[in-house]
Amino acid sequence: MLCIAFDFRSLPLEVFARGWPQAMHARPFVVDSGGHVPRIVALNEAARAAGLREGMLLSAAYALAPELVQQARDPMAETSALEQLATFALGFTPAVSLVPPRAWVAEIASSLRLFGGRQRLVARLVEGVRSRGFDASVGVAPTPIAALALARARHSDPVLTLEALPAALETLALEHLDIPEDARTTLAAAGVHTFGAVDRLPRSGLARRFGPGLVALLDRAVARAPDPREAYSPPPRFATRLELPAPVHDVEALGFAVNRLVQELASWLLARGLGVVELSLALSHEPALVRRLDSPQTTARIALAAPSRTPKHLMHVMRERLARLSLPAPVAALALATETVAPLSGRNLRLLPGDEGLVPEVPLIDRLRARLGEDAVTLVVPHAEHRPELATRDVAASPAPKQAPRSRNVRSSQPGPLREPSAPRPVWLLAQPQPLNAVLNTQPWILREGPERIESGWWDGRDVRRDYYVAENPQGEIVWIYRDHRFGTDAGEWFMHGIFA
């Protein structure tokens, strides 16, 4: 067994700051405790350089840094961010457990071979966390408690065997373990400050003084007892919100924050084995200006031609859709949610290392709909009709609606799958058939295939009676022509209806 733990020490800060582009991190930014006497609970490096510290009164902080950007702590946003980061880890291992309020731990021994070994797997996890705007300390050890304690202590060297575990934990401070504060205070008064020191104390005495929980924790830390944990499962619907540290006035400046949300969406889709078909992006405006607006938020709905979870694809479509928005007021927060999802199988791995195959491109239809609008693009679909000019329909390029399952005993009124015609059909069908009698009188054409009789439409007043041929004209073009027999079969006019090549 091998576990990895991620401890997000700056989570209260990063749930806001991750929506900032890198250039804006030079501004002093703090998160305060809220209430009547707010104090700083987290701050960035720019604020620390300005002389601010944790625990400082917010009023004193403004005196030192008048340009300070401030947000009140949001525990719900921190919990949501921790769950999103755990969802990302599910793309590498199914055994991920939350350790509130700021950490998760995962079992990775079963995934090492798939991802090319421990170093590559850890590197991909760290890079994925950083790309989502978070920084974490990482611990690797044979047990969950040991991995979590090493992460909290910022112990960068991995512990790979159970034999090496006691030595690695020997000098670890008790504050990095989930020991109640009153128990740590009592142990410190007795001169016990490290894991090794408390682990050498008599078990019976520890259990009588501090209860069986402390003894069980020590045993689980060094694998003397099992440590089963509840595996995290992502919610059935994706919905996330990102509060911006400062209002954004320009749509283009939202691209960085939207990319953060798209990365979270892609992780959720991968963990659930789904692809998104429809999603919505809500831009919430500044509360002070909401009363002057018709709506407190601007909502953009995006529909895809097929299920997808590729971040590049989703981000390209979102960027095109945002370019068409006009903001009535500055944006204070963004919310991304899925409206329709569908099962989407994974991509097969290649045989040779490094052969990842072709990267899927953004479908043209999604790019056009995002840029021009949902109703600006239509699809040409086949229709059950023998007459060629009526054999297609123009429909909106939107995802097919879900159909409820029906009983076996209920016959569907929908037509079955269309059968391909036995005779060839041209790709290019002319809008109106072109008369050929005058042309045929001067230069003969060669009939290659035919005739194919199409006779239909007597019930709607647009009846046809035609014999179709595949022909070659004097220029060498392969075309589709017919002879009209509506007024008899002995004679009839010739028309060209389509072109093959």
Short mmCIF file of C-alpha atoms in Angstrom, two decimals:
data_model
loop_
_atom_site.label_atom_id
_atom_site.label_comp_id
_atom_site.label_asym_id
_atom_site.label_seq_id
_atom_site.Cartn_x
_atom_site.Cartn_y
_atom_site.Cartn_z
CA MET A 1 0.00 0.00 0.00
CA LEU A 2 1.22 3.50 -0.85
CA CYS A 3 -0.69 6.69 -0.08
CA ILE A 4 -0.33 10.30 -1.13
CA ALA A 5 -1.76 13.26 0.76
CA PHE A 6 -2.27 16.86 -0.37
CA ASP A 7 -2.53 19.57 2.30
CA PHE A 8 -3.89 22.90 1.02
CA ARG A 9 -2.62 25.32 3.63
CA SER A 10 -3.68 28.43 1.70
CA LEU A 11 -7.13 27.15 0.71
CA PRO A 12 -9.05 30.12 2.23
CA LEU A 13 -6.98 32.47 0.07
CA GLU A 14 -6.82 30.43 -3.12
CA VAL A 15 -10.56 29.92 -3.49
CA PHE A 16 -10.60 33.61 -4.43
CA ALA A 17 -7.12 34.26 -5.84
CA ARG A 18 -7.27 31.42 -8.39
CA GLY A 19 -9.60 33.58 -10.46
CA TRP A 20 -6.87 36.19 -10.92
CA PRO A 21 -4.45 36.23 -13.83
CA GLN A 22 -0.81 35.96 -12.79
CA ALA A 23 -0.17 39.67 -13.41
CA MET A 24 -2.72 40.64 -10.73
CA HIS A 25 -1.03 38.65 -7.95
CA ALA A 26 1.22 41.64 -7.28
CA ARG A 27 -1.71 43.34 -5.52
CA PRO A 28 -1.97 42.83 -1.74
CA PHE A 29 -4.88 40.49 -1.04
CA VAL A 30 -6.19 39.12 2.28
CA VAL A 31 -9.04 36.95 3.51
CA ASP A 32 -10.54 38.01 6.84
CA SER A 33 -12.59 36.22 9.47
CA GLY A 34 -15.68 38.41 9.00
CA GLY A 35 -17.85 39.63 11.85
CA HIS A 36 -17.72 42.95 13.71
CA VAL A 37 -13.98 42.80 14.34
CA PRO A 38 -12.51 41.05 11.30
CA ARG A 39 -8.96 39.75 11.44
CA ILE A 40 -6.71 38.44 8.68
CA VAL A 41 -6.77 34.64 8.35
CA ALA A 42 -4.85 34.32 5.05
CA LEU A 43 -2.81 36.64 2.82
CA ASN A 44 -0.69 36.52 -0.31
CA GLU A 45 3.00 37.33 -0.66
CA ALA A 46 2.34 40.91 -1.79
CA ALA A 47 0.35 41.56 1.40
CA ARG A 48 3.06 39.94 3.51
CA ALA A 49 5.68 42.16 1.86
CA ALA A 50 3.58 45.20 2.80
CA GLY A 51 3.91 44.27 6.49
CA LEU A 52 0.61 42.43 7.00
CA ARG A 53 0.40 39.28 9.12
CA GLU A 54 -2.15 36.62 10.11
CA GLY A 55 -4.29 37.71 13.06
CA MET A 56 -3.91 41.42 12.28
CA LEU A 57 -7.01 43.59 12.49
CA LEU A 58 -8.39 44.44 9.08
CA SER A 59 -8.48 48.14 9.99
CA ALA A 60 -4.76 48.06 10.77
CA ALA A 61 -4.11 46.26 7.49
CA TYR A 62 -5.80 49.04 5.51
CA ALA A 63 -3.64 51.57 7.31
CA LEU A 64 -0.51 49.78 6.08
CA ALA A 65 -1.81 48.97 2.59
CA PRO A 66 -4.59 51.32 1.39
CA GLU A 67 -4.71 49.49 -1.99
CA LEU A 68 -5.53 46.24 -0.20
CA VAL A 69 -8.08 43.82 -1.76
CA GLN A 70 -10.15 42.00 0.85
CA GLN A 71 -12.67 39.14 0.95
CA ALA A 72 -14.51 37.55 3.87
CA ARG A 73 -13.74 33.88 4.43
CA ASP A 74 -16.14 31.48 2.70
CA PRO A 75 -16.13 28.01 4.33
CA MET A 76 -18.63 26.66 1.79
CA ALA A 77 -16.39 27.69 -1.08
CA GLU A 78 -13.45 26.00 0.63
CA THR A 79 -15.39 22.75 1.00
CA SER A 80 -16.48 22.91 -2.63
CA ALA A 81 -12.90 23.55 -3.79
CA LEU A 82 -11.60 20.62 -1.73
CA GLU A 83 -14.21 18.36 -3.32
CA GLN A 84 -13.29 19.59 -6.81
CA LEU A 85 -9.63 18.82 -6.14
CA ALA A 86 -10.55 15.34 -4.89
CA THR A 87 -12.61 14.84 -8.05
CA PHE A 88 -9.52 15.67 -10.09
CA ALA A 89 -7.57 12.99 -8.20
CA LEU A 90 -10.24 10.42 -9.13
CA GLY A 91 -8.82 10.54 -12.65
CA PHE A 92 -5.74 8.76 -11.27
CA THR A 93 -7.11 6.47 -8.54
CA PRO A 94 -10.58 5.43 -7.36
CA ALA A 95 -9.54 5.51 -3.69
CA VAL A 96 -9.65 9.19 -2.65
CA SER A 97 -10.82 10.31 0.80
CA LEU A 98 -11.47 13.82 2.06
CA VAL A 99 -9.76 15.05 5.23
CA PRO A 100 -11.63 18.29 6.03
CA PRO A 101 -11.12 21.13 6.18
CA ARG A 102 -8.14 21.37 3.83
CA ALA A 103 -6.69 18.00 2.75
CA TRP A 104 -7.35 14.75 0.93
CA VAL A 105 -5.52 11.44 0.87
CA ALA A 106 -5.45 8.77 -1.86
CA GLU A 107 -4.13 5.26 -2.36
CA ILE A 108 -1.87 5.17 -5.45
CA ALA A 109 -0.09 1.80 -5.36
CA SER A 110 -2.60 0.28 -7.80
CA SER A 111 -2.11 3.16 -10.28
CA LEU A 112 1.69 3.33 -10.45
CA ARG A 113 2.14 1.07 -13.47
CA LEU A 114 -0.62 2.75 -15.48
CA PHE A 115 0.88 6.23 -15.07
CA GLY A 116 4.53 5.31 -15.50
CA GLY A 117 5.69 5.00 -11.90
CA ARG A 118 5.49 6.96 -8.69
CA GLN A 119 7.48 10.01 -9.78
CA ARG A 120 5.43 10.57 -12.93
CA LEU A 121 2.15 10.04 -11.13
CA VAL A 122 3.03 12.46 -8.32
CA ALA A 123 4.29 15.02 -10.86
CA ARG A 124 1.02 14.86 -12.81
CA LEU A 125 -1.03 15.27 -9.65
CA VAL A 126 1.03 18.26 -8.51
CA GLU A 127 0.88 19.88 -11.95
CA GLY A 128 -2.88 19.37 -12.17
CA VAL A 129 -3.42 20.96 -8.76
CA ARG A 130 -1.25 23.95 -9.67
CA SER A 131 -2.97 24.41 -13.03
CA ARG A 132 -6.23 24.82 -11.10
CA GLY A 133 -4.77 27.67 -9.06
CA PHE A 134 -3.93 25.83 -5.84
CA ASP A 135 -0.69 25.17 -4.00
CA ALA A 136 -0.26 22.19 -1.70
CA SER A 137 2.33 20.33 0.30
CA VAL A 138 2.59 16.65 -0.58
CA GLY A 139 3.36 13.61 1.56
CA VAL A 140 3.91 10.02 0.39
CA ALA A 141 3.91 7.12 2.85
CA PRO A 142 2.56 3.57 3.25
CA THR A 143 -0.36 4.68 5.48
CA PRO A 144 -2.90 7.50 5.11
CA ILE A 145 -2.16 9.05 8.53
CA ALA A 146 1.60 9.06 7.89
CA ALA A 147 1.20 10.57 4.41
CA LEU A 148 -1.07 13.29 5.78
CA ALA A 149 1.29 14.08 8.69
CA LEU A 150 4.29 14.31 6.33
CA ALA A 151 2.33 16.64 4.04
CA ARG A 152 1.43 18.91 6.95
CA ALA A 153 5.06 18.92 8.08
CA ARG A 154 6.20 19.66 4.50
CA HIS A 155 8.38 16.57 4.50
CA SER A 156 9.27 16.36 0.81
CA ASP A 157 11.09 13.00 0.87
CA PRO A 158 8.74 10.06 0.25
CA VAL A 159 8.62 7.10 2.63
CA LEU A 160 8.13 4.01 0.49
CA THR A 161 8.35 1.06 2.92
CA LEU A 162 6.81 0.15 6.25
CA GLU A 163 10.28 -0.58 7.62
CA ALA A 164 11.35 3.03 7.05
CA LEU A 165 8.14 4.52 8.44
CA PRO A 166 8.93 4.58 12.21
CA ALA A 167 12.22 6.39 11.60
CA ALA A 168 10.52 8.95 9.33
CA LEU A 169 7.87 9.69 11.97
CA GLU A 170 10.25 9.64 14.96
CA THR A 171 10.83 13.40 15.18
CA LEU A 172 7.46 14.48 13.74
CA ALA A 173 5.73 17.10 15.90
CA LEU A 174 2.38 16.07 17.38
CA GLU A 175 0.69 19.15 15.89
CA HIS A 176 0.80 17.43 12.50
CA LEU A 177 -1.39 14.57 13.77
CA ASP A 178 -5.12 14.68 14.42
CA ILE A 179 -4.65 14.63 18.20
CA PRO A 180 -7.04 16.80 20.25
CA GLU A 181 -5.50 20.05 21.46
CA ASP A 182 -6.06 19.26 25.15
CA ALA A 183 -4.25 15.93 24.75
CA ARG A 184 -1.32 17.66 23.01
CA THR A 185 -1.13 20.23 25.82
CA THR A 186 -1.05 17.51 28.48
CA LEU A 187 1.62 15.54 26.59
CA ALA A 188 3.71 18.69 26.08
CA ALA A 189 3.56 19.41 29.84
CA ALA A 190 5.05 15.95 30.36
CA GLY A 191 7.83 16.66 27.85
CA VAL A 192 6.31 14.57 25.03
CA HIS A 193 6.43 16.56 21.77
CA THR A 194 7.06 14.05 18.96
CA PHE A 195 5.44 10.98 17.47
CA GLY A 196 8.32 8.75 18.51
CA ALA A 197 8.11 9.89 22.12
CA VAL A 198 4.38 9.27 22.46
CA ASP A 199 4.57 5.97 20.57
CA ARG A 200 7.03 4.60 23.13
CA LEU A 201 4.69 5.28 26.07
CA PRO A 202 2.77 2.32 27.58
CA ARG A 203 -0.42 1.64 25.63
CA SER A 204 -2.54 0.94 28.71
CA GLY A 205 -1.57 4.23 30.34
CA LEU A 206 -2.29 6.22 27.18
CA ALA A 207 -5.68 4.57 26.79
CA ARG A 208 -6.65 5.31 30.42
CA ARG A 209 -5.49 8.94 30.25
CA PHE A 210 -6.55 9.95 26.72
CA GLY A 211 -8.97 7.24 25.60
CA PRO A 212 -8.60 4.47 23.04
CA GLY A 213 -8.73 6.94 20.10
CA LEU A 214 -5.15 8.12 20.58
CA VAL A 215 -3.79 4.58 20.76
CA ALA A 216 -5.74 3.61 17.65
CA LEU A 217 -4.34 6.65 15.79
CA LEU A 218 -0.76 5.69 16.64
CA ASP A 219 -1.33 2.09 15.53
CA ARG A 220 -2.93 3.14 12.23
CA ALA A 221 -0.09 5.56 11.53
CA VAL A 222 2.50 2.74 11.41
CA ALA A 223 0.17 0.04 9.98
CA ARG A 224 -0.21 -1.91 13.22
CA ALA A 225 -3.97 -1.58 12.66
CA PRO A 226 -6.02 -1.14 9.46
CA ASP A 227 -7.22 2.33 8.49
CA PRO A 228 -10.36 2.00 6.34
CA ARG A 229 -11.64 5.28 4.93
CA GLU A 230 -14.77 6.28 3.08
CA ALA A 231 -14.05 6.85 -0.60
CA TYR A 232 -15.15 10.18 -2.02
CA SER A 233 -17.78 10.11 -4.75
CA PRO A 234 -18.46 13.25 -6.83
CA PRO A 235 -22.02 14.63 -6.90
CA PRO A 236 -24.41 13.54 -9.69
CA ARG A 237 -24.59 17.09 -11.11
CA PHE A 238 -21.77 19.54 -11.60
CA ALA A 239 -22.24 23.07 -10.29
CA THR A 240 -19.44 25.32 -9.08
CA ARG A 241 -18.99 28.99 -8.31
CA LEU A 242 -15.91 31.19 -8.33
CA GLU A 243 -15.91 34.48 -6.42
CA LEU A 244 -13.54 36.99 -7.98
CA PRO A 245 -11.27 38.97 -5.63
CA ALA A 246 -12.14 42.17 -7.49
CA PRO A 247 -14.90 43.04 -9.99
CA VAL A 248 -14.04 42.44 -13.65
CA HIS A 249 -15.22 44.95 -16.24
CA ASP A 250 -14.03 43.26 -19.43
CA VAL A 251 -15.26 39.98 -20.94
CA GLU A 252 -11.78 39.08 -22.15
CA ALA A 253 -10.43 39.29 -18.60
CA LEU A 254 -12.89 36.57 -17.56
CA GLY A 255 -11.12 33.99 -19.72
CA PHE A 256 -8.61 33.10 -17.01
CA ALA A 257 -11.32 32.46 -14.41
CA VAL A 258 -13.46 30.52 -16.88
CA ASN A 259 -10.50 28.28 -17.65
CA ARG A 260 -10.30 27.36 -13.96
CA LEU A 261 -13.95 26.31 -13.98
CA VAL A 262 -13.57 24.34 -17.21
CA GLN A 263 -10.69 22.37 -15.70
CA GLU A 264 -12.91 21.43 -12.76
CA LEU A 265 -15.74 20.46 -15.10
CA ALA A 266 -13.44 18.22 -17.16
CA SER A 267 -12.25 16.46 -13.99
CA TRP A 268 -15.84 15.84 -12.86
CA LEU A 269 -16.84 14.48 -16.27
CA LEU A 270 -13.85 12.13 -16.34
CA ALA A 271 -14.56 10.86 -12.84
CA ARG A 272 -18.20 10.19 -13.73
CA GLY A 273 -17.51 8.74 -17.20
CA LEU A 274 -19.67 11.42 -18.84
CA GLY A 275 -19.55 14.06 -21.53
CA VAL A 276 -21.34 17.39 -21.35
CA VAL A 277 -23.93 18.27 -23.98
CA GLU A 278 -25.41 21.47 -22.54
CA LEU A 279 -24.07 23.77 -19.85
CA SER A 280 -24.68 27.26 -18.51
CA LEU A 281 -22.35 30.00 -17.36
CA ALA A 282 -23.82 32.63 -15.03
CA LEU A 283 -21.97 35.94 -14.51
CA SER A 284 -23.09 37.57 -11.26
CA HIS A 285 -22.77 41.35 -11.14
CA GLU A 286 -21.71 43.57 -8.28
CA PRO A 287 -24.40 43.62 -5.54
CA ALA A 288 -24.32 47.42 -5.36
CA LEU A 289 -25.38 47.67 -9.02
CA VAL A 290 -27.93 44.86 -9.14
CA ARG A 291 -30.87 47.14 -8.30
CA ARG A 292 -30.28 49.16 -11.46
CA LEU A 293 -30.24 46.07 -13.70
CA ASP A 294 -33.06 43.96 -15.09
CA SER A 295 -31.34 40.81 -13.83
CA PRO A 296 -28.70 40.23 -11.14
CA GLN A 297 -26.69 38.06 -13.53
CA THR A 298 -25.94 37.48 -17.19
CA THR A 299 -26.39 33.87 -18.29
CA ALA A 300 -24.82 32.22 -21.31
CA ARG A 301 -26.04 28.81 -22.41
CA ILE A 302 -23.79 26.58 -24.49
CA ALA A 303 -24.89 23.46 -26.37
CA LEU A 304 -22.52 21.03 -28.07
CA ALA A 305 -23.17 18.86 -31.09
CA ALA A 306 -21.92 15.75 -29.25
CA PRO A 307 -20.88 14.88 -25.68
CA SER A 308 -17.39 16.15 -24.82
CA ARG A 309 -15.07 16.51 -21.84
CA THR A 310 -11.89 17.74 -23.53
CA PRO A 311 -10.77 20.96 -21.78
CA LYS A 312 -9.44 22.46 -25.03
CA HIS A 313 -12.74 21.86 -26.78
CA LEU A 314 -14.85 23.21 -23.93
CA MET A 315 -12.64 26.25 -23.40
CA HIS A 316 -12.66 27.18 -27.09
CA VAL A 317 -16.44 27.07 -27.24
CA MET A 318 -16.74 29.06 -24.00
CA ARG A 319 -14.33 31.70 -25.28
CA GLU A 320 -16.31 32.12 -28.52
CA ARG A 321 -19.55 32.39 -26.57
CA LEU A 322 -18.13 34.96 -24.15
CA ALA A 323 -16.99 37.12 -27.07
CA ARG A 324 -20.66 37.67 -27.98
CA LEU A 325 -21.64 38.86 -24.50
CA SER A 326 -21.94 42.49 -23.48
CA LEU A 327 -21.66 43.13 -19.75
CA PRO A 328 -24.21 45.57 -18.30
CA ALA A 329 -22.10 45.80 -15.10
CA PRO A 330 -18.83 44.48 -13.65
CA VAL A 331 -18.75 40.77 -12.81
CA ALA A 332 -18.19 39.73 -9.19
CA ALA A 333 -18.56 35.93 -9.51
CA LEU A 334 -18.93 33.15 -12.06
CA ALA A 335 -21.01 29.97 -11.80
CA LEU A 336 -20.71 27.02 -14.18
CA ALA A 337 -23.25 24.17 -14.20
CA THR A 338 -24.14 21.22 -16.41
CA GLU A 339 -27.64 21.08 -17.87
CA THR A 340 -27.42 17.88 -19.96
CA VAL A 341 -24.80 15.13 -19.84
CA ALA A 342 -24.46 11.79 -21.60
CA PRO A 343 -22.24 8.70 -21.16
CA LEU A 344 -18.88 9.04 -22.89
CA SER A 345 -16.39 6.20 -23.04
CA GLY A 346 -12.69 6.78 -22.42
CA ARG A 347 -10.01 6.92 -25.07
CA ASN A 348 -7.93 3.78 -25.56
CA LEU A 349 -4.25 4.02 -24.66
CA ARG A 350 -1.67 3.48 -27.39
CA LEU A 351 0.65 0.49 -27.57
CA LEU A 352 3.95 2.35 -27.53
CA PRO A 353 5.03 4.82 -24.79
CA GLY A 354 4.56 8.44 -25.79
CA ASP A 355 2.21 7.57 -28.65
CA GLU A 356 -0.86 9.47 -27.51
CA GLY A 357 -2.50 9.56 -30.91
CA LEU A 358 -4.24 12.54 -32.43
CA VAL A 359 -5.50 15.26 -30.10
CA PRO A 360 -9.23 15.74 -30.75
CA GLU A 361 -9.96 19.04 -32.43
CA VAL A 362 -12.83 21.37 -31.69
CA PRO A 363 -15.74 20.39 -33.99
CA LEU A 364 -16.54 23.06 -36.55
CA ILE A 365 -20.24 23.01 -35.73
CA ASP A 366 -19.57 23.89 -32.07
CA ARG A 367 -17.26 26.74 -33.07
CA LEU A 368 -19.84 28.18 -35.50
CA ARG A 369 -22.71 27.96 -33.02
CA ALA A 370 -20.67 29.57 -30.27
CA ARG A 371 -19.57 32.41 -32.55
CA LEU A 372 -22.76 33.02 -34.59
CA GLY A 373 -25.51 31.90 -32.22
CA GLU A 374 -27.55 28.79 -31.51
CA ASP A 375 -30.06 29.39 -34.32
CA ALA A 376 -27.53 30.42 -36.97
CA VAL A 377 -26.43 26.86 -37.78
CA THR A 378 -28.71 24.12 -39.06
CA LEU A 379 -28.14 20.50 -39.97
CA VAL A 380 -29.32 18.68 -43.07
CA VAL A 381 -30.74 15.32 -42.03
CA PRO A 382 -32.29 12.52 -44.11
CA HIS A 383 -36.05 12.20 -44.36
CA ALA A 384 -38.10 9.13 -45.28
CA GLU A 385 -39.22 10.27 -48.76
CA HIS A 386 -38.62 8.82 -52.24
CA ARG A 387 -38.71 12.16 -54.07
CA PRO A 388 -35.07 13.42 -54.00
CA GLU A 389 -35.96 17.08 -53.48
CA LEU A 390 -37.95 16.15 -50.34
CA ALA A 391 -35.56 13.51 -48.94
CA THR A 392 -33.80 15.91 -46.52
CA ARG A 393 -34.85 18.30 -43.78
CA ASP A 394 -33.14 21.31 -42.19
CA VAL A 395 -33.14 21.04 -38.39
CA ALA A 396 -31.57 23.09 -35.63
CA ALA A 397 -28.06 21.95 -34.71
CA SER A 398 -29.00 21.20 -31.11
CA PRO A 399 -28.59 18.03 -29.06
CA ALA A 400 -31.32 15.45 -29.46
CA PRO A 401 -33.83 15.60 -26.58
CA LYS A 402 -33.86 12.77 -24.10
CA GLN A 403 -36.53 10.15 -24.64
CA ALA A 404 -38.15 8.33 -21.78
CA PRO A 405 -37.89 4.55 -21.95
CA ARG A 406 -41.01 2.85 -23.26
CA SER A 407 -42.55 -0.51 -22.51
CA ARG A 408 -41.95 -3.44 -24.80
CA ASN A 409 -45.68 -3.73 -25.46
CA VAL A 410 -45.99 -0.15 -26.71
CA ARG A 411 -45.17 0.32 -30.39
CA SER A 412 -43.31 3.48 -31.30
CA SER A 413 -44.89 5.94 -33.72
CA GLN A 414 -41.44 7.09 -34.82
CA PRO A 415 -40.10 5.72 -38.11
CA GLY A 416 -37.34 3.16 -38.00
CA PRO A 417 -33.82 3.72 -39.30
CA LEU A 418 -33.62 4.91 -42.89
CA ARG A 419 -32.34 2.39 -45.42
CA GLU A 420 -29.76 3.42 -47.96
CA PRO A 421 -31.09 3.50 -51.54
CA SER A 422 -29.94 0.65 -53.76
CA ALA A 423 -29.03 3.06 -56.58
CA PRO A 424 -26.33 5.79 -56.35
CA ARG A 425 -27.18 9.29 -55.19
CA PRO A 426 -25.24 12.50 -55.96
CA VAL A 427 -23.72 14.60 -53.20
CA TRP A 428 -24.81 17.84 -54.88
CA LEU A 429 -28.52 18.05 -55.66
CA LEU A 430 -29.58 21.08 -57.68
CA ALA A 431 -32.17 23.40 -56.16
CA GLN A 432 -34.20 23.23 -59.39
CA PRO A 433 -33.79 20.57 -62.11
CA GLN A 434 -32.23 22.00 -65.29
CA PRO A 435 -33.93 21.20 -68.67
CA LEU A 436 -31.65 19.28 -71.06
CA ASN A 437 -33.66 18.78 -74.26
CA ALA A 438 -31.93 21.61 -76.13
CA VAL A 439 -28.48 20.42 -75.00
CA LEU A 440 -29.11 16.77 -75.90
CA ASN A 441 -30.15 17.77 -79.43
CA THR A 442 -26.71 19.22 -80.11
CA GLN A 443 -24.37 16.86 -78.22
CA PRO A 444 -25.26 13.32 -77.09
CA TRP A 445 -24.69 12.21 -73.46
CA ILE A 446 -23.62 8.73 -72.33
CA LEU A 447 -25.96 6.83 -70.00
CA ARG A 448 -23.81 4.87 -67.49
CA GLU A 449 -26.47 3.37 -65.18
CA GLY A 450 -30.23 3.19 -65.06
CA PRO A 451 -33.07 3.52 -65.32
CA GLU A 452 -34.28 3.82 -61.72
CA ARG A 453 -38.00 4.51 -61.53
CA ILE A 454 -39.18 6.93 -58.82
CA GLU A 455 -42.94 7.35 -58.73
CA SER A 456 -44.51 8.98 -55.66
CA GLY A 457 -46.48 11.91 -54.25
CA TRP A 458 -49.89 11.30 -55.84
CA TRP A 459 -51.57 11.95 -52.46
CA ASP A 460 -50.27 15.51 -51.91
CA GLY A 461 -50.63 16.97 -55.39
CA ARG A 462 -46.87 16.91 -56.10
CA ASP A 463 -46.73 13.55 -57.80
CA VAL A 464 -43.66 12.59 -59.84
CA ARG A 465 -42.99 9.79 -62.34
CA ARG A 466 -39.36 9.76 -63.35
CA ASP A 467 -36.69 7.44 -64.72
CA TYR A 468 -33.27 8.39 -63.30
CA TYR A 469 -29.91 7.67 -64.97
CA VAL A 470 -26.26 8.15 -64.08
CA ALA A 471 -24.85 9.91 -67.15
CA GLU A 472 -21.65 11.44 -68.49
CA ASN A 473 -21.81 14.77 -70.29
CA PRO A 474 -19.48 15.82 -73.11
CA GLN A 475 -17.16 17.55 -70.59
CA GLY A 476 -16.63 14.25 -68.72
CA GLU A 477 -18.74 15.18 -65.67
CA ILE A 478 -20.79 12.43 -63.98
CA VAL A 479 -24.31 13.72 -63.39
CA TRP A 480 -27.75 12.49 -62.34
CA ILE A 481 -30.47 13.01 -64.95
CA TYR A 482 -34.05 11.88 -65.34
CA ARG A 483 -36.81 11.70 -67.90
CA ASP A 484 -40.19 13.05 -66.83
CA HIS A 485 -43.06 10.63 -67.56
CA ARG A 486 -45.90 12.42 -65.83
CA PHE A 487 -47.76 12.73 -69.15
CA GLY A 488 -46.91 9.31 -70.59
CA THR A 489 -44.02 6.89 -71.03
CA ASP A 490 -43.44 7.19 -74.78
CA ALA A 491 -41.99 10.70 -74.62
CA GLY A 492 -40.85 13.05 -71.91
CA GLU A 493 -38.50 15.92 -71.21
CA TRP A 494 -34.96 15.36 -69.87
CA PHE A 495 -33.67 17.15 -66.76
CA MET A 496 -30.41 17.24 -64.81
CA HIS A 497 -31.03 16.91 -61.06
CA GLY A 498 -27.60 16.38 -59.46
CA ILE A 499 -23.86 16.20 -59.95
CA PHE A 500 -21.57 13.38 -58.79
CA ALA A 501 -18.20 14.78 -59.88
#
